[in-house]
Short mmCIF file of C-alpha atoms and ligand atoms in Angstrom, two decimals:
data_model
loop_
_atom_site.label_atom_id
_atom_site.label_comp_id
_atom_site.label_asym_id
_atom_site.label_seq_id
_atom_site.Cartn_x
_atom_site.Cartn_y
_atom_site.Cartn_z
CA UNK A 1 -64.36 -30.85 25.45
CA UNK A 2 -63.30 -26.92 24.29
CA UNK A 3 -64.03 -24.87 20.84
CA UNK A 4 -60.74 -22.43 21.25
CA UNK A 5 -60.32 -19.24 19.03
CA UNK A 6 -56.57 -18.32 18.74
CA UNK A 7 -54.88 -14.79 17.75
CA UNK A 8 -51.83 -14.09 17.33
CA UNK A 9 -50.60 -10.91 16.78
CA UNK A 10 -47.39 -10.01 18.04
CA UNK A 11 -44.97 -8.98 15.09
CA UNK A 12 -45.92 -8.80 11.21
CA UNK A 13 -48.07 -12.41 10.85
CA UNK A 14 -51.92 -11.95 11.29
CA UNK A 15 -53.22 -15.38 12.32
CA UNK A 16 -56.14 -17.15 13.36
CA UNK A 17 -56.35 -20.68 14.06
CA UNK A 18 -59.76 -22.73 16.11
CA UNK A 19 -59.13 -25.41 18.44
CA UNK A 20 -60.93 -28.75 18.75
CA UNK A 21 -58.80 -29.41 23.00
CA UNK A 22 -55.71 -30.16 21.55
CA UNK A 23 -56.33 -31.22 18.15
CA UNK A 24 -56.28 -28.10 15.46
CA UNK A 25 -59.26 -27.41 13.12
CA UNK A 26 -57.66 -25.27 11.26
CA UNK A 27 -55.18 -22.42 10.99
CA UNK A 28 -54.73 -19.21 8.36
CA UNK A 29 -52.73 -16.76 7.79
CA UNK A 30 -52.19 -13.94 6.65
CA UNK A 31 -48.45 -12.31 6.26
CA UNK A 32 -48.79 -8.50 4.85
CA UNK A 33 -45.70 -8.19 2.21
CA UNK A 34 -45.65 -4.16 2.67
CA UNK A 35 -42.43 -4.76 4.75
CA UNK A 36 -40.53 -5.57 2.30
CA UNK A 37 -39.98 -2.69 0.19
CA UNK A 38 -38.37 -1.49 3.66
CA UNK A 39 -35.96 -4.60 4.61
CA UNK A 40 -38.02 -5.26 8.03
CA UNK A 41 -40.64 -4.84 9.76
CA UNK A 42 -41.96 -1.04 9.69
CA UNK A 43 -44.59 -1.14 12.92
CA UNK A 44 -46.73 1.46 11.76
CA UNK A 45 -47.54 -0.84 8.83
CA UNK A 46 -47.61 -3.49 10.52
CA UNK A 47 -50.60 -2.50 12.69
CA UNK A 48 -52.19 -0.72 10.15
CA UNK A 49 -52.23 -4.31 8.37
CA UNK A 50 -53.63 -6.48 10.69
CA UNK A 51 -56.25 -4.10 11.28
CA UNK A 52 -57.21 -4.48 7.76
CA UNK A 53 -56.20 -9.00 8.39
CA UNK A 54 -57.91 -9.81 11.62
CA UNK A 55 -61.45 -10.22 10.33
CA UNK A 56 -61.15 -11.25 7.09
CA UNK A 57 -57.88 -13.79 9.00
CA UNK A 58 -60.92 -15.46 11.94
CA UNK A 59 -63.52 -15.70 9.53
CA UNK A 60 -61.00 -17.92 7.47
CA UNK A 61 -60.02 -19.92 10.21
CA UNK A 62 -64.03 -20.91 11.69
CA UNK A 63 -65.35 -20.96 8.37
CA UNK A 64 -62.72 -23.87 7.55
CA UNK A 65 -63.01 -25.49 10.67
CA UNK A 66 -66.80 -25.52 9.97
CA UNK A 67 -67.63 -24.57 13.20
CA UNK A 68 -70.09 -20.98 13.77
CA UNK A 69 -68.53 -18.22 15.99
CA UNK A 70 -71.52 -18.86 18.84
CA UNK A 71 -70.23 -22.10 19.32
CA UNK A 72 -66.66 -21.44 20.40
CA UNK A 73 -66.26 -21.59 24.54
CA UNK A 74 -63.04 -19.55 24.81
CA UNK A 75 -60.56 -17.34 23.83
CA UNK A 76 -57.03 -16.86 23.82
CA UNK A 77 -54.64 -13.90 22.76
CA UNK A 78 -51.48 -13.12 21.68
CA UNK A 79 -50.59 -10.72 25.40
CA UNK A 80 -46.28 -9.93 24.63
CA UNK A 81 -44.00 -9.58 23.78
CA UNK A 82 -44.22 -8.23 20.53
CA UNK A 83 -44.80 -4.52 18.60
CA UNK A 84 -47.11 -3.41 20.86
CA UNK A 85 -49.46 -1.83 17.90
CA UNK A 86 -49.53 -4.61 16.05
CA UNK A 87 -50.35 -6.85 19.15
CA UNK A 88 -53.22 -3.98 20.23
CA UNK A 89 -55.04 -4.65 17.79
CA UNK A 90 -54.76 -9.02 18.55
CA UNK A 91 -55.91 -7.87 22.21
CA UNK A 92 -59.02 -5.33 21.43
CA UNK A 93 -60.13 -7.40 18.81
CA UNK A 94 -60.39 -10.93 21.35
CA UNK A 95 -61.13 -8.33 23.96
CA UNK A 96 -64.67 -7.32 21.79
CA UNK A 97 -65.02 -10.59 20.92
CA UNK A 98 -65.72 -12.29 24.20
CA UNK A 99 -67.94 -9.80 25.00
CA UNK A 100 -70.04 -9.76 22.99
CA UNK A 101 -70.29 -14.39 23.14
CA UNK A 102 -69.46 -13.74 26.79
CA UNK A 103 -67.07 -16.30 26.76
CA UNK A 104 -63.44 -16.23 28.41
CA UNK A 105 -60.69 -14.74 27.62
CA UNK A 106 -57.02 -16.62 28.11
CA UNK A 107 -54.02 -14.29 27.79
CA UNK A 108 -50.82 -15.96 26.40
CA UNK A 109 -47.22 -15.08 26.20
CA UNK A 110 -45.75 -15.87 22.66
CA UNK A 111 -42.71 -17.01 23.76
CA UNK A 112 -44.58 -19.75 25.85
CA UNK A 113 -46.67 -20.65 22.80
CA UNK A 114 -43.28 -21.16 20.54
CA UNK A 115 -42.88 -23.64 23.26
CA UNK A 116 -45.80 -25.68 23.78
CA UNK A 117 -45.99 -25.60 19.67
CA UNK A 118 -45.09 -29.49 20.15
CA UNK A 119 -48.25 -31.36 21.83
CA UNK A 120 -50.97 -29.58 19.06
CA UNK A 121 -52.35 -32.74 17.56
CA UNK A 122 -53.08 -33.13 13.62
CA UNK A 123 -54.55 -36.32 11.82
CA UNK A 124 -50.10 -36.61 10.74
CA UNK A 125 -49.27 -35.44 13.68
CA UNK A 126 -49.20 -35.84 17.67
CA UNK A 127 -45.41 -36.20 18.61
CA UNK A 128 -44.92 -34.86 22.14
CA UNK A 129 -42.56 -34.87 24.39
CA UNK A 130 -42.58 -35.26 28.61
CA UNK A 131 -41.79 -33.36 30.79
CA UNK A 132 -39.67 -32.32 32.24
CA UNK A 133 -37.83 -31.48 28.32
CA UNK A 134 -35.36 -29.32 27.09
CA UNK A 135 -36.15 -26.00 24.40
CA UNK A 136 -34.33 -24.34 22.11
CA UNK A 137 -35.49 -21.63 21.79
CA UNK A 138 -34.81 -19.74 18.34
CA UNK A 139 -36.77 -16.77 16.59
CA UNK A 140 -36.65 -13.30 15.38
CA UNK A 141 -36.01 -12.07 19.15
CA UNK A 142 -34.83 -14.83 21.41
CA UNK A 143 -32.27 -17.27 21.72
CA UNK A 144 -32.66 -18.90 24.72
CA UNK A 145 -32.49 -22.79 26.40
CA UNK A 146 -35.83 -23.51 28.50
CA UNK A 147 -35.74 -26.61 30.61
CA UNK A 148 -40.30 -27.20 30.27
CA UNK A 149 -40.68 -28.78 33.78
CA UNK A 150 -45.17 -28.11 33.48
CA UNK A 151 -47.24 -26.11 30.73
CA UNK A 152 -45.90 -23.29 31.94
CA UNK A 153 -43.41 -23.73 34.38
CA UNK A 154 -39.68 -22.73 31.91
CA UNK A 155 -36.84 -22.77 33.65
CA UNK A 156 -34.57 -20.37 31.80
CA UNK A 157 -30.60 -22.51 31.30
CA UNK A 158 -28.90 -20.43 29.12
CA UNK A 159 -29.78 -17.05 26.56
CA UNK A 160 -28.09 -14.87 23.81
CA UNK A 161 -26.87 -11.83 25.81
CA UNK A 162 -26.97 -9.43 22.75
CA UNK A 163 -28.56 -10.94 18.80
CA UNK A 164 -31.25 -13.13 19.44
CA UNK A 165 -30.42 -15.61 16.61
CA UNK A 166 -32.82 -15.15 14.12
CA UNK A 167 -32.02 -11.21 13.68
CA UNK A 168 -28.07 -12.47 13.26
CA UNK A 169 -29.61 -14.49 10.68
CA UNK A 170 -32.44 -11.43 8.98
CA UNK A 171 -28.44 -8.92 9.76
CA UNK A 172 -26.52 -11.45 8.07
CA UNK A 173 -29.32 -11.69 4.23
CA UNK A 174 -28.83 -7.21 4.54
CA UNK A 175 -24.89 -7.21 4.61
CA UNK A 176 -24.95 -9.59 1.04
CA UNK A 177 -27.73 -7.66 -0.25
CA UNK A 178 -30.54 -9.82 0.09
CA UNK A 179 -34.57 -10.02 0.30
CA UNK A 180 -36.25 -9.69 4.19
CA UNK A 181 -37.24 -11.97 5.73
CA UNK A 182 -33.36 -13.59 5.37
CA UNK A 183 -33.49 -16.44 7.09
CA UNK A 184 -35.97 -18.74 4.63
CA UNK A 185 -33.27 -17.51 1.50
CA UNK A 186 -30.42 -17.79 3.39
CA UNK A 187 -31.33 -21.57 4.13
CA UNK A 188 -32.56 -21.81 -0.20
CA UNK A 189 -28.89 -20.19 -0.88
CA UNK A 190 -26.69 -22.79 1.54
CA UNK A 191 -27.68 -26.25 0.04
CA UNK A 192 -26.07 -25.57 -2.94
CA UNK A 193 -22.38 -24.01 -0.85
CA UNK A 194 -19.67 -24.74 0.29
CA UNK A 195 -19.73 -24.44 3.95
CA UNK A 196 -15.97 -24.08 4.30
CA UNK A 197 -14.48 -22.44 2.34
CA UNK A 198 -14.84 -19.66 4.99
CA UNK A 199 -13.42 -18.76 8.16
CA UNK A 200 -16.52 -17.14 10.36
CA UNK A 201 -14.85 -16.65 14.00
CA UNK A 202 -16.98 -19.10 16.74
CA UNK A 203 -18.25 -16.92 20.10
CA UNK A 204 -17.04 -18.46 23.48
CA UNK A 205 -19.46 -17.85 25.85
CA UNK A 206 -19.33 -19.03 29.51
CA UNK A 207 -22.50 -21.79 31.18
CA UNK A 208 -25.37 -21.69 28.66
CA UNK A 209 -25.05 -18.62 27.48
CA UNK A 210 -25.21 -17.26 23.07
CA UNK A 211 -23.31 -14.23 21.80
CA UNK A 212 -24.07 -13.70 18.01
CA UNK A 213 -23.04 -9.92 17.41
CA UNK A 214 -19.53 -11.05 17.25
CA UNK A 215 -20.34 -13.95 14.42
CA UNK A 216 -22.61 -10.92 12.95
CA UNK A 217 -19.36 -8.70 12.99
CA UNK A 218 -16.75 -11.13 11.19
CA UNK A 219 -19.12 -12.04 8.62
CA UNK A 220 -19.31 -8.34 7.96
CA UNK A 221 -15.94 -8.05 7.93
CA UNK A 222 -15.73 -11.19 5.65
CA UNK A 223 -18.45 -9.53 3.27
CA UNK A 224 -16.75 -6.19 3.04
CA UNK A 225 -13.24 -7.28 2.75
CA UNK A 226 -14.40 -9.47 -0.44
CA UNK A 227 -15.92 -6.61 -2.05
CA UNK A 228 -12.80 -4.76 -1.33
CA UNK A 229 -10.28 -7.11 -3.68
CA UNK A 230 -12.82 -8.49 -5.99
CA UNK A 231 -16.40 -6.67 -6.85
CA UNK A 232 -18.32 -10.01 -8.17
CA UNK A 233 -17.67 -10.86 -4.94
CA UNK A 234 -20.91 -11.39 -3.05
CA UNK A 235 -23.29 -12.24 -6.44
CA UNK A 236 -20.14 -15.06 -6.78
CA UNK A 237 -19.99 -16.32 -3.82
CA UNK A 238 -23.56 -16.17 -2.43
CA UNK A 239 -24.18 -19.98 -1.85
CA UNK A 240 -20.89 -20.16 -0.17
CA UNK A 241 -21.23 -17.24 2.60
CA UNK A 242 -24.82 -18.77 3.22
CA UNK A 243 -23.21 -21.60 3.34
CA UNK A 244 -20.29 -20.43 6.61
CA UNK A 245 -22.75 -18.25 8.47
CA UNK A 246 -25.56 -21.83 8.94
CA UNK A 247 -22.60 -23.48 9.68
CA UNK A 248 -21.40 -20.90 11.88
CA UNK A 249 -24.75 -20.32 13.88
CA UNK A 250 -25.98 -23.75 13.98
CA UNK A 251 -22.47 -24.89 15.52
CA UNK A 252 -22.91 -22.80 18.73
CA UNK A 253 -26.38 -23.39 18.95
CA UNK A 254 -25.65 -27.11 19.49
CA UNK A 255 -22.72 -27.15 20.78
CA UNK A 256 -24.60 -25.19 24.34
CA UNK A 257 -27.83 -27.71 22.99
CA UNK A 258 -25.05 -30.96 24.14
CA UNK A 259 -24.03 -29.22 27.15
CA UNK A 260 -26.89 -28.11 28.18
CA UNK A 261 -28.99 -32.16 28.43
CA UNK A 262 -24.95 -33.27 29.59
CA UNK A 263 -25.74 -30.89 32.91
CA UNK A 264 -29.03 -31.60 33.50
CA UNK A 265 -29.17 -35.17 32.07
CA UNK A 266 -32.51 -34.11 30.66
CA UNK A 267 -32.44 -36.23 26.67
CA UNK A 268 -35.85 -35.25 25.10
CA UNK A 269 -34.23 -32.50 23.41
CA UNK A 270 -37.36 -30.27 21.68
CA UNK A 271 -36.91 -26.79 19.14
CA UNK A 272 -39.34 -23.88 18.57
CA UNK A 273 -39.57 -21.02 16.24
CA UNK A 274 -39.05 -19.15 13.00
CA UNK A 275 -35.66 -20.71 13.68
CA UNK A 276 -36.72 -24.03 13.09
CA UNK A 277 -38.11 -23.49 10.30
CA UNK A 278 -34.60 -24.25 9.08
CA UNK A 279 -33.87 -27.47 7.36
CA UNK A 280 -29.92 -28.09 7.83
CA UNK A 281 -30.66 -27.05 12.17
CA UNK A 282 -33.60 -28.82 11.82
CA UNK A 283 -31.96 -32.17 10.27
CA UNK A 284 -28.61 -30.92 12.64
CA UNK A 285 -30.89 -32.10 15.63
CA UNK A 286 -31.46 -34.87 14.56
CA UNK A 287 -27.95 -36.52 13.58
CA UNK A 288 -27.49 -34.92 16.73
CA UNK A 289 -30.15 -36.91 18.61
CA UNK A 290 -29.37 -40.37 16.06
CA UNK A 291 -25.48 -39.95 18.12
CA UNK A 292 -26.10 -39.42 21.92
CA UNK A 293 -29.71 -40.98 22.37
CA UNK A 294 -32.06 -37.75 22.76
CA UNK A 295 -35.26 -38.12 21.52
CA UNK A 296 -35.73 -35.00 19.26
CA UNK A 297 -38.23 -33.28 18.94
CA UNK A 298 -39.33 -31.58 15.48
CA UNK A 299 -42.45 -29.43 15.18
CA UNK A 300 -43.90 -29.39 11.64
CA UNK A 301 -43.06 -26.41 9.24
CA UNK A 302 -46.05 -25.03 10.20
CA UNK A 303 -46.18 -24.23 13.54
CA UNK A 304 -42.09 -22.78 13.95
CA UNK A 305 -43.19 -19.21 11.55
CA UNK A 306 -45.86 -16.81 14.12
CA UNK A 307 -48.54 -18.62 13.71
CA UNK A 308 -52.36 -19.09 16.41
CA UNK A 309 -52.33 -22.46 16.23
CA UNK A 310 -49.35 -23.13 19.17
CA UNK A 311 -51.67 -19.45 20.69
CA UNK A 312 -54.46 -21.91 20.63
CA UNK A 313 -52.63 -24.37 22.20
CA UNK A 314 -51.23 -22.99 25.33
CA UNK A 315 -55.42 -21.02 25.73
CA UNK A 316 -56.14 -24.44 25.89
CA UNK A 317 -54.03 -25.53 28.53
CA UNK A 318 -54.60 -23.12 30.92
CA UNK A 319 -58.29 -22.91 29.53
CA UNK A 320 -58.48 -26.06 31.33
CA UNK A 321 -56.91 -25.04 34.58
CA UNK A 322 -59.54 -21.63 34.79
CA UNK A 323 -56.53 -18.80 34.46
CA UNK A 324 -59.20 -16.53 32.38
CA UNK A 325 -58.14 -12.52 32.33
CA UNK A 326 -60.00 -9.86 31.70
CA UNK A 327 -61.67 -7.30 29.18
CA UNK A 328 -58.49 -4.83 31.29
CA UNK A 329 -54.97 -7.40 29.82
CA UNK A 330 -53.16 -4.86 28.31
CA UNK A 331 -50.72 -5.94 25.95
CA UNK A 332 -46.63 -5.34 26.85
CA UNK A 333 -43.58 -5.43 24.24
CA UNK A 334 -40.95 -7.43 26.44
CA UNK A 335 -40.69 -10.63 27.76
O1 LIG B 401 -40.88 -17.23 15.42
P1 LIG B 401 -41.12 -15.78 14.39
O2 LIG B 401 -41.52 -16.32 13.01
O3 LIG B 401 -41.06 -14.22 14.99
C1 LIG B 401 -40.48 -14.04 15.82
O4 LIG B 401 -41.36 -14.41 16.61
O5 LIG B 401 -39.35 -13.20 15.79
O6 LIG B 401 -39.16 -16.50 13.84
C2 LIG B 401 -38.87 -15.22 12.96
C3 LIG B 401 -37.76 -15.20 12.43
C4 LIG B 401 -36.57 -14.38 11.21
O7 LIG B 401 -35.34 -13.65 11.72
C5 LIG B 401 -36.74 -15.38 9.88
O8 LIG B 401 -35.10 -15.00 8.94
C6 LIG B 401 -35.93 -16.63 11.37
O9 LIG B 401 -37.24 -17.15 11.31
N1 LIG B 401 -36.80 -18.00 9.76
C7 LIG B 401 -35.79 -18.86 9.69
C8 LIG B 401 -36.28 -19.58 8.42
N2 LIG B 401 -37.66 -19.04 8.45
C9 LIG B 401 -37.75 -18.50 9.41
N3 LIG B 401 -34.44 -19.06 9.54
C10 LIG B 401 -33.18 -20.01 9.28
N4 LIG B 401 -34.22 -20.65 8.41
C11 LIG B 401 -36.05 -20.81 7.91
N5 LIG B 401 -35.54 -21.15 7.54
ZN1 LIG B 402 -42.47 -16.15 16.98
#
């Protein structure tokens, strides 16, 4: 049995979690409102907010779990990819705590953590896929179809050649004048929209790769031309615009996922990453699973956007294999 403290600070959320093996005892997340003013994450402000948040967030995570720091067996932390200054706060904190408590550390790759979030157990949730499975990883920085053979054995079957899907959604929101991050706002507004009102060009990319920059540009023209002909265009048609861009993105994601299942014969299909919080994507994956005989793995909402619970589960798999890291571990910005 191991009590693991996990820390995630790769972007703009400071999060700490405590796990008992695979079982989640607490998962605290402090968001950073400061970026809303700027329509995107400002790295320097993010690292400062992490520095302010990390002590209270870790304290609350331990308290909620009912665990004293002396009971901890190991510390897991996100080493990358992410914003350098943000990562540095979490990495330095983990090192200091590991040194003070004389317990080992596990370094975790943020993307692997998103994928492994399916293995977290809670009172209400214990629904892990078996290896191998496919995972559609969709976040603000990445869009990939992975074949997951073992906890740390991943094959990238397809990947975006330009923008990540979350980036495309956030930019579409920005074009419409919606607040950052746009994903949850588009999700909500699209519910009352007509998704066949506007035509948005569909990308045609070979193999299992994706492209979202053309879609983004096509959307930009749609909004701009609409503004030219009718000054109230955006306001009046916001719901329809959201529904159409969301549908174009999800159609594109699903086309390649169907192809990946066909090519690999693997029918366990998981989703992960911040965009897997999208209600239409979650519903669509389940519909495809019912139609094509897949088994769908859709993580609980709280494990989709950045959180430390997923870092903890990845850390637990490393703890099992005694894959510890030294005090010389440094963050890395890119995958
Ligand atoms: O995984 P994540 O929290 O951070 C990265 O690792 O990038 O993903 C953040 C992305 C943002 O682009 C955000 O707009 C998107 O996830 N997102 C959503 C929803 N909630 C968050 N996109 C669509 N629908 C949502 N409900
Ligand atoms: Zn993430």
